[in-house]
CSV table of C-alpha atoms (C1' of nucleotides) in Angstrom, one decimal:
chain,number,residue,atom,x,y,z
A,1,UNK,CA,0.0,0.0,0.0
A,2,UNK,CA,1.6,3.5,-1.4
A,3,UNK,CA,2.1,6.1,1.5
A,4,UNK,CA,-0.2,8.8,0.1
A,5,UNK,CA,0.7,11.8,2.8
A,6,UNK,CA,0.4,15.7,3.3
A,7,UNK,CA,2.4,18.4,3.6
A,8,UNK,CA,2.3,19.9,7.6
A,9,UNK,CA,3.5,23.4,5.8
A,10,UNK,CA,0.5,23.3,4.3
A,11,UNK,CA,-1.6,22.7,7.5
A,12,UNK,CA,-0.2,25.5,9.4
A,13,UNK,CA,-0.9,27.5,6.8
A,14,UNK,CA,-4.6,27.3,6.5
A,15,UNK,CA,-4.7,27.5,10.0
A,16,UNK,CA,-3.0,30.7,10.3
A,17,UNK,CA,-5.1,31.8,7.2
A,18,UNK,CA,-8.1,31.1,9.4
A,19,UNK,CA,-7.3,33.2,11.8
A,20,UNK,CA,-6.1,31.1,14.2
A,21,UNK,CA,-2.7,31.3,16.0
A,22,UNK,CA,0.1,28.9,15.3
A,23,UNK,CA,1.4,27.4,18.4
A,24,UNK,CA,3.6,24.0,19.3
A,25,UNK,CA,0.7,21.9,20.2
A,26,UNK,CA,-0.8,21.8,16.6
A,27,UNK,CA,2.8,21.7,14.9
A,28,UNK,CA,3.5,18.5,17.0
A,29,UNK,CA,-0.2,17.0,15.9
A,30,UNK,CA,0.0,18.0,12.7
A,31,UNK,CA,3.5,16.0,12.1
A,32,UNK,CA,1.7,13.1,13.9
A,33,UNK,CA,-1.0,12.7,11.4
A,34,UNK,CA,1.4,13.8,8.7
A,35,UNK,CA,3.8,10.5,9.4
A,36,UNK,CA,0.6,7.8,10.2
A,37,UNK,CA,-0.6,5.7,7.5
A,38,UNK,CA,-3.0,4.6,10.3
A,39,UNK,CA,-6.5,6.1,11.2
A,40,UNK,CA,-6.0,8.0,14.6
A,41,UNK,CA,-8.2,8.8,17.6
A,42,UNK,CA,-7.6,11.8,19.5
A,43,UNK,CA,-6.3,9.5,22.4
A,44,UNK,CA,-3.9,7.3,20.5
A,45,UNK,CA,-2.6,11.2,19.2
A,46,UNK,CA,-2.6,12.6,22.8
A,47,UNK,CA,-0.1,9.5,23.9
A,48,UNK,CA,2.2,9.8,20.7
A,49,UNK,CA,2.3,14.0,21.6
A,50,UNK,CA,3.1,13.3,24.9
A,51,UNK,CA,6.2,11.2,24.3
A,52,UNK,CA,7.8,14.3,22.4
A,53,UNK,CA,5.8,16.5,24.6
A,54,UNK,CA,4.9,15.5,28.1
A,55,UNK,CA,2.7,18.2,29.2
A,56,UNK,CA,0.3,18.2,26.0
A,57,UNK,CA,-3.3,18.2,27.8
A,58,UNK,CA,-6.1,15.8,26.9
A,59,UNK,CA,-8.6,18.3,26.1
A,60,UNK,CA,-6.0,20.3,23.8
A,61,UNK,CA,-5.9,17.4,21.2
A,62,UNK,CA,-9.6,17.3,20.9
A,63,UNK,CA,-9.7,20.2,20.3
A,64,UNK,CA,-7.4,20.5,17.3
A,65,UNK,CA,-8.8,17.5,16.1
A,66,UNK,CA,-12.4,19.6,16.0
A,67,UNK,CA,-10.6,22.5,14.9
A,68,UNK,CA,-9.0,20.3,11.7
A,69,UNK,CA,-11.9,18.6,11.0
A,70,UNK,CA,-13.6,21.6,10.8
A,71,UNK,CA,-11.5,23.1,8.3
A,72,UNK,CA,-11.6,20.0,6.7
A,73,UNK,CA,-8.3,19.0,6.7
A,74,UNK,CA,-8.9,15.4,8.4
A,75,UNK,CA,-11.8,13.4,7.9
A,76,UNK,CA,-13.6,10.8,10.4
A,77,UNK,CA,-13.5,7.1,9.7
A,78,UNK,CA,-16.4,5.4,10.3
A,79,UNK,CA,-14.9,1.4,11.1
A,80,UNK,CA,-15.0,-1.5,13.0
A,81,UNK,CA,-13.0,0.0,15.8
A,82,UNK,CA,-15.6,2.8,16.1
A,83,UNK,CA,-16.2,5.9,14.8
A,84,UNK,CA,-13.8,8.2,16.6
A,85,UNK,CA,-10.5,8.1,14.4
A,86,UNK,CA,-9.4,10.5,11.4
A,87,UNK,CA,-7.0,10.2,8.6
A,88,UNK,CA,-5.7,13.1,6.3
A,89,UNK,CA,-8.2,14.5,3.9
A,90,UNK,CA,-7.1,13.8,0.5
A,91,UNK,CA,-8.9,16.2,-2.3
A,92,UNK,CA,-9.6,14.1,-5.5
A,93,UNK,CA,-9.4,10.8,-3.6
A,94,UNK,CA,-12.1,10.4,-0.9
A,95,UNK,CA,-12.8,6.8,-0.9
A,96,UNK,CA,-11.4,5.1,1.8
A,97,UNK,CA,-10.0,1.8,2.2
A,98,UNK,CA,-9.2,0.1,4.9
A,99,UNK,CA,-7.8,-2.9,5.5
A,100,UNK,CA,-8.7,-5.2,8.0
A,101,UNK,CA,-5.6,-7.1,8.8
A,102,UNK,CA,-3.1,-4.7,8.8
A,103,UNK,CA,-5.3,-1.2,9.4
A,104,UNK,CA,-3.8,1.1,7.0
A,105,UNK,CA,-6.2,3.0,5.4
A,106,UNK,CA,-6.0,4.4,1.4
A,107,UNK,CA,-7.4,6.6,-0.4
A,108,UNK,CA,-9.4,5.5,-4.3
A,109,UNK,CA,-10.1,7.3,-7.0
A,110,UNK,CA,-13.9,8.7,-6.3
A,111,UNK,CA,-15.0,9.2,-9.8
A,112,UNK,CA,-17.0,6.1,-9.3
A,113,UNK,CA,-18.6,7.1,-6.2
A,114,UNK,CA,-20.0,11.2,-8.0
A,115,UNK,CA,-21.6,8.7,-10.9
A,116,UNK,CA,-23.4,6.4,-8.4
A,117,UNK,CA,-24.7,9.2,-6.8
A,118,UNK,CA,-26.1,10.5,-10.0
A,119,UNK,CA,-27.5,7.0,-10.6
A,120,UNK,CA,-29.1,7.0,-7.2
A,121,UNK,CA,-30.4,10.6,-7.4
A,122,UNK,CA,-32.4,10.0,-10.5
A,123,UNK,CA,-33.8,6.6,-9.5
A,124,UNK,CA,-34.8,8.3,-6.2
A,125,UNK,CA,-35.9,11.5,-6.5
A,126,UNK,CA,-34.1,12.6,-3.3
A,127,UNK,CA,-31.6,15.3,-3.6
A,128,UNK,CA,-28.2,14.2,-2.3
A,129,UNK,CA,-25.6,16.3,-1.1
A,130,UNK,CA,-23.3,14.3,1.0
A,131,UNK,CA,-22.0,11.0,1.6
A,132,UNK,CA,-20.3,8.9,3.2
A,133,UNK,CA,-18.2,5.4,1.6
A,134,UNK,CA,-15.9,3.0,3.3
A,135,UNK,CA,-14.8,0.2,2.1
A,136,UNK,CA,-13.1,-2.5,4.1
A,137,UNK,CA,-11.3,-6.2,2.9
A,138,UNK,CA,-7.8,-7.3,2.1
A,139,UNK,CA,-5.6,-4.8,0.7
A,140,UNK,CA,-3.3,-6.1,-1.8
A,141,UNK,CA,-0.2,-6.3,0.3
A,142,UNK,CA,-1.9,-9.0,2.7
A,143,UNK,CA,-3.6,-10.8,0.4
A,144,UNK,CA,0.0,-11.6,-1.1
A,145,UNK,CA,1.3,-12.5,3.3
A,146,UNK,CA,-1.4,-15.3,3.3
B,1,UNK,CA,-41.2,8.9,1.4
B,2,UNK,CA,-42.7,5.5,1.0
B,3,UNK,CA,-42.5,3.8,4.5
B,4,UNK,CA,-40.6,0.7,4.0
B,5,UNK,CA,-41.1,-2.0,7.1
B,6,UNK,CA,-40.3,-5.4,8.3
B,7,UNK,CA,-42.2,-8.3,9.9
B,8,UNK,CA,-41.7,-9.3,13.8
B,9,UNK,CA,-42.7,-12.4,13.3
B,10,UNK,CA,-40.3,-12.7,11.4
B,11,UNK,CA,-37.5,-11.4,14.1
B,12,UNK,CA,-38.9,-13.3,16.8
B,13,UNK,CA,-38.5,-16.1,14.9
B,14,UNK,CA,-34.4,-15.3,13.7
B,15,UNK,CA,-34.0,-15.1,17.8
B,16,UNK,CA,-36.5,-18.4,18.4
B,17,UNK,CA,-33.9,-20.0,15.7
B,18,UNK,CA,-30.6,-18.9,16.6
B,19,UNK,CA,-31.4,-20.5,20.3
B,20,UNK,CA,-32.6,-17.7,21.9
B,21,UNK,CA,-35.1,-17.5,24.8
B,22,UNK,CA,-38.4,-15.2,23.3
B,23,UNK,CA,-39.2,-12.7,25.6
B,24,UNK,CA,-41.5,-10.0,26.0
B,25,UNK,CA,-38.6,-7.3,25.7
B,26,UNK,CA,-37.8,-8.0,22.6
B,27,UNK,CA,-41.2,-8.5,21.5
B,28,UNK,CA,-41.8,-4.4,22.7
B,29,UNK,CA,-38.5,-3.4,20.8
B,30,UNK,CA,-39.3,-5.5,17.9
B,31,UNK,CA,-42.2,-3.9,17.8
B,32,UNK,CA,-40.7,-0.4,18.4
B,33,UNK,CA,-38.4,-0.9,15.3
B,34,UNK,CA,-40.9,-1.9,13.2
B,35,UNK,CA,-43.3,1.1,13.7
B,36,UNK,CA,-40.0,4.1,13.2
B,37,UNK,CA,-39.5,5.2,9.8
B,38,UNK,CA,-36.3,7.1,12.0
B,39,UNK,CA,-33.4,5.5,12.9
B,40,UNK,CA,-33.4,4.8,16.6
B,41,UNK,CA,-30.8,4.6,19.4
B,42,UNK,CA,-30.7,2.4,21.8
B,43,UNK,CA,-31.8,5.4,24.2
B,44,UNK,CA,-34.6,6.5,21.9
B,45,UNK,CA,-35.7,2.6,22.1
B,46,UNK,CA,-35.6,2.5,26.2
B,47,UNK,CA,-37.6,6.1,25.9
B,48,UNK,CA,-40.3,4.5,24.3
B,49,UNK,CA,-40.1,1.1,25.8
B,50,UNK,CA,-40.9,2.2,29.3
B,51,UNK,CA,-44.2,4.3,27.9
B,52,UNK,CA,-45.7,0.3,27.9
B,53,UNK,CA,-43.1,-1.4,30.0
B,54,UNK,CA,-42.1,0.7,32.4
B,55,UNK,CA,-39.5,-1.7,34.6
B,56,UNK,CA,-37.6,-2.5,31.0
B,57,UNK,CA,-34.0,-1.8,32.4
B,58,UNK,CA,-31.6,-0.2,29.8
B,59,UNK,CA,-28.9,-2.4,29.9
B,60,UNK,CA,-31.7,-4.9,28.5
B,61,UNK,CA,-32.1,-2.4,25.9
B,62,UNK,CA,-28.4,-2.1,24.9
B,63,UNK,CA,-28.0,-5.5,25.2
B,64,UNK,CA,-31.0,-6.5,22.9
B,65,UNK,CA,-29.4,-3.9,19.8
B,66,UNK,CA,-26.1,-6.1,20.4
B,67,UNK,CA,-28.0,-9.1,19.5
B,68,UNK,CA,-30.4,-7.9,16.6
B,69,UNK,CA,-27.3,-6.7,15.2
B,70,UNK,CA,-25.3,-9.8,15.1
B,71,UNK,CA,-28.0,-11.2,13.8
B,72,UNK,CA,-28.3,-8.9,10.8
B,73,UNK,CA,-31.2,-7.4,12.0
B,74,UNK,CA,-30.9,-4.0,12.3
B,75,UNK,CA,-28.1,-2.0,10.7
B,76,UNK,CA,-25.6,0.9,12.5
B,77,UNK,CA,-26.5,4.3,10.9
B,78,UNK,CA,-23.1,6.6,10.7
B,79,UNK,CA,-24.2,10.0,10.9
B,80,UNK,CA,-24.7,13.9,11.2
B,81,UNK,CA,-25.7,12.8,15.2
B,82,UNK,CA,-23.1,10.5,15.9
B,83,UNK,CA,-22.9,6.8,15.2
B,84,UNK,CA,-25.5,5.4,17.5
B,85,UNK,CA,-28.5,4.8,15.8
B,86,UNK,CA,-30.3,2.0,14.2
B,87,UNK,CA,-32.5,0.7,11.7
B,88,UNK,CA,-33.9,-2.3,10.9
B,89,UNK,CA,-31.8,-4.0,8.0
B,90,UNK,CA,-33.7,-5.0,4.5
B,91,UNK,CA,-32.0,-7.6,2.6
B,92,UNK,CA,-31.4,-6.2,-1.4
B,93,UNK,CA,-31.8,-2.9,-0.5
B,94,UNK,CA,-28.4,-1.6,1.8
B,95,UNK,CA,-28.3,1.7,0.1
B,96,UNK,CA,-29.6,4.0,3.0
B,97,UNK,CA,-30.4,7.8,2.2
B,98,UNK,CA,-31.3,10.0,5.4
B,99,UNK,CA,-32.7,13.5,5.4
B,100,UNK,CA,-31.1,16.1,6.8
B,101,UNK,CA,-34.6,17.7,7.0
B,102,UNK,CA,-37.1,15.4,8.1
B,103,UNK,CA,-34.6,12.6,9.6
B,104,UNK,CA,-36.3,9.9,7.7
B,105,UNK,CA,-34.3,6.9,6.2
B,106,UNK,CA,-35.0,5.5,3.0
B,107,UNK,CA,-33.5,2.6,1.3
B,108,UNK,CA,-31.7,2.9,-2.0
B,109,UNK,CA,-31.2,-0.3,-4.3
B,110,UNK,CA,-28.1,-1.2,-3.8
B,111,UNK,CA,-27.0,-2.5,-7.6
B,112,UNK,CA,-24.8,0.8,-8.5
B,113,UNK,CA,-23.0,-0.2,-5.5
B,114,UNK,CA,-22.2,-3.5,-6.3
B,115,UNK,CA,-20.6,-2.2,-9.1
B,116,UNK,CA,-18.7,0.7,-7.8
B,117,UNK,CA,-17.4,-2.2,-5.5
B,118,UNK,CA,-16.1,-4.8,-8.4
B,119,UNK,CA,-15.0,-1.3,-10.6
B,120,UNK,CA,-12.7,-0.3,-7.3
B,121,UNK,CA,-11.6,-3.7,-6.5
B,122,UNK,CA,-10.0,-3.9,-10.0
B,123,UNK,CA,-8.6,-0.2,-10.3
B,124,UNK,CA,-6.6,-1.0,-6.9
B,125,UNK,CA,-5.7,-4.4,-6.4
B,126,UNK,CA,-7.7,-4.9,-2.7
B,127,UNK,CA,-10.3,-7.5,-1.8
B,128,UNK,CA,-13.1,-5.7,-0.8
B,129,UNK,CA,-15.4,-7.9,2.0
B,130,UNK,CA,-17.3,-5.0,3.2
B,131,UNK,CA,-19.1,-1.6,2.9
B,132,UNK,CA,-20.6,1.2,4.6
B,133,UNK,CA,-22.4,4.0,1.9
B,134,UNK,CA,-24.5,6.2,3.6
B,135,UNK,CA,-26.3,9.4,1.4
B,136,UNK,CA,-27.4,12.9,2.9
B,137,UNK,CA,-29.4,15.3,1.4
B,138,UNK,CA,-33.3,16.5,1.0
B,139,UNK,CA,-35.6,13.8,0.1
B,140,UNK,CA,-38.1,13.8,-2.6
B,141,UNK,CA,-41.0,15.2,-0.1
B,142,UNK,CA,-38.9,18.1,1.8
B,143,UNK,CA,-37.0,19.3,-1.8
B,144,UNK,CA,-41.1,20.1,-2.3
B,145,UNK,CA,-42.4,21.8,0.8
B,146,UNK,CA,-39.6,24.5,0.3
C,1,DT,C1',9.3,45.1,25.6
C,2,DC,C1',4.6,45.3,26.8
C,3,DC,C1',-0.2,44.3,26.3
C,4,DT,C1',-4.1,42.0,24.7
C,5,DT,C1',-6.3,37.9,24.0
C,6,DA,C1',-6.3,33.2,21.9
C,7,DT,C1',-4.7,29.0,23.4
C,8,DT,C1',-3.4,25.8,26.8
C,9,DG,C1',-3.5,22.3,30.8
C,10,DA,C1',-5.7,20.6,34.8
C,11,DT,C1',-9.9,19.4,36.7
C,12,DA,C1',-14.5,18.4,37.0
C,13,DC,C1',-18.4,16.9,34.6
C,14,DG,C1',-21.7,14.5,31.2
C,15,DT,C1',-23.2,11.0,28.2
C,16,DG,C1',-23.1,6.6,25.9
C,17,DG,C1',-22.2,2.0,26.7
C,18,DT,C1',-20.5,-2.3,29.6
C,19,DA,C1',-19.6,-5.6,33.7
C,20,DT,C1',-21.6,-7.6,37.7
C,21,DC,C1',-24.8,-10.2,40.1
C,22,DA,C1',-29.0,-11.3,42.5
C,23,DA,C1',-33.8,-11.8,41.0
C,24,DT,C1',-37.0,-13.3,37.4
C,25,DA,C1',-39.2,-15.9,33.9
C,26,DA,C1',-38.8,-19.3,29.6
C,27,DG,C1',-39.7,-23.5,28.4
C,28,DG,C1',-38.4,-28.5,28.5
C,29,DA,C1',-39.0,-32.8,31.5
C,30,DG,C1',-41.8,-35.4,34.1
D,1,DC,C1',-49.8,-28.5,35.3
D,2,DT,C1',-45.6,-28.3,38.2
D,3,DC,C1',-40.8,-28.3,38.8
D,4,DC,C1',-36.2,-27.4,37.5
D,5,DT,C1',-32.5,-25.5,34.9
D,6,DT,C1',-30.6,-21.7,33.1
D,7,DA,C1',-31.0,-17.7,29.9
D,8,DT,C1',-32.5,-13.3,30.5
D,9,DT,C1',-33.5,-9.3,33.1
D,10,DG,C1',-33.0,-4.9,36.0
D,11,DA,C1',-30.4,-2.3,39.2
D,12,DT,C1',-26.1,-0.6,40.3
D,13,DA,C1',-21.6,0.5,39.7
D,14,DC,C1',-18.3,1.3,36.6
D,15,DC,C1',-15.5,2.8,32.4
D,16,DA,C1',-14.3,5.4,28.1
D,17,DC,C1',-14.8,9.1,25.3
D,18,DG,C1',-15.6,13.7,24.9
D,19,DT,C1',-16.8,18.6,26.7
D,20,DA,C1',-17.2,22.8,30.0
D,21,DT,C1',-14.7,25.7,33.1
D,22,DC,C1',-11.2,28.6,34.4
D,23,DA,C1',-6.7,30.2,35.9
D,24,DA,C1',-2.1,30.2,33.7
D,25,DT,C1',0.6,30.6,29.6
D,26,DA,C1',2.3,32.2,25.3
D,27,DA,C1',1.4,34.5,20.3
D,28,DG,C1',2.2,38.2,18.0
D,29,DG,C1',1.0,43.1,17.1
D,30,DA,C1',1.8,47.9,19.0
DNA sequence: TCCTTATTGATACGTGGTATCAATAAGGAG
DNA sequence: CTCCTTATTGATACCACGTATCAATAAGGA
């Protein structure tokens, strides 16, 4: 599986565009999510911060983690393990993989996805504006490890 | 929206099959289920439970979602408020649409997704086992009374 | 360098969900 | 129908995840 990543330059931008100050605490989150392939909670982030950054508070990382989200920058996966872990938002590439035997999650082309919604929004008659696709299996790497 | 429902006979008699004990619990949340066009949590459920069986405990009530989801019964609905609701699962038809309007759930064939499944499991090399599509929007009766 | 104020960290709190365990009731055997 | 075994239940305590509060800290402009 292909480490698709971001750029944490890019990050701190937006958030300093937004109006927000830039401070130590998001630099150190940002880098976390930046080097994970892995879907994180805000807890599993908090202990990685603290290890570089031992007085990092709980409440702190949930709240950058509302504060990214919000500005859309990290996306919540909806899994087996619960609902409460992001990954990177990737523009272009919104369907997410993930695997369930080694838990990296990837990103897939989403051209598929816009013309199923077209499908589904003439045979329906509803009006669909948002959605939401996971998908979940075997990547290619462990199917090979068998 | 056209209100889709299932049987509890049929329920009681998945739990009668699978070896377990029918009660008069799960008869009253059966029954709860199969009157809600909304998807319910199991908090809703012990809401309206206790209007006609006032003692029902809620662990009961949490309990009995575990078990008529493992069976395939009802389905986990992921989202705008949270990932804690329910509805009641119909076979052929796993496409679910909600609206952000009137709450209601609708069911979507699911065909388009099958392919959009097969189409991404080529273009990436994965085995994909599982899904989770959820659609958002305004349904056909709230895009009306604008 | 100082000052204003957003951000932080510590703590307490709230909600959704689970473990425990004695009491209850399903339902098969006699 | 009655008894007996045991799954199920209800009450309680508990835990995990997330949020509100508020004094202390640190960004960053004047």
């Amino acid at each position: 599986m292909p480490g698709k990543t971001i750029n944490p330059e890019d990050w701190l931008a937006a958030l300093d565009e937004s109006g927000f100050r830039v401070t130590t605490v998001q630099e150190t989150l940002i880098d976390i999510f930046a080097h994970s392939e892995y879907p994180l909670s805000a807890e599993q982030a908090w202990d990685v911060a603290r290890q570089s950054r031992p007085k990092t508070g709980r409440a702190t990382v949930y709240r950058m983690f509302e504060k990214l989200e919000s500005l859309g920058l990290i996306r919540r996966v909806h899994g087996y393990e619960g609902c409460s872990r992001f990954v990177p938002t990737l523009p272009e590439l919104m369907m997410l993989f993930i695997c369930l035997y080694c838990g990296r999650a990837d990103y897939l082309d989403s051209q598929p996805l816009d013309n199923l919604i077209q499908q589904s929004e003439l045979a329906s008659g509803h009006h669909i504006t948002d959605s939401r696709l996971q998908l979940f299996g075997a990547c290619a790497d462990c199917q090979q490890n068998d």
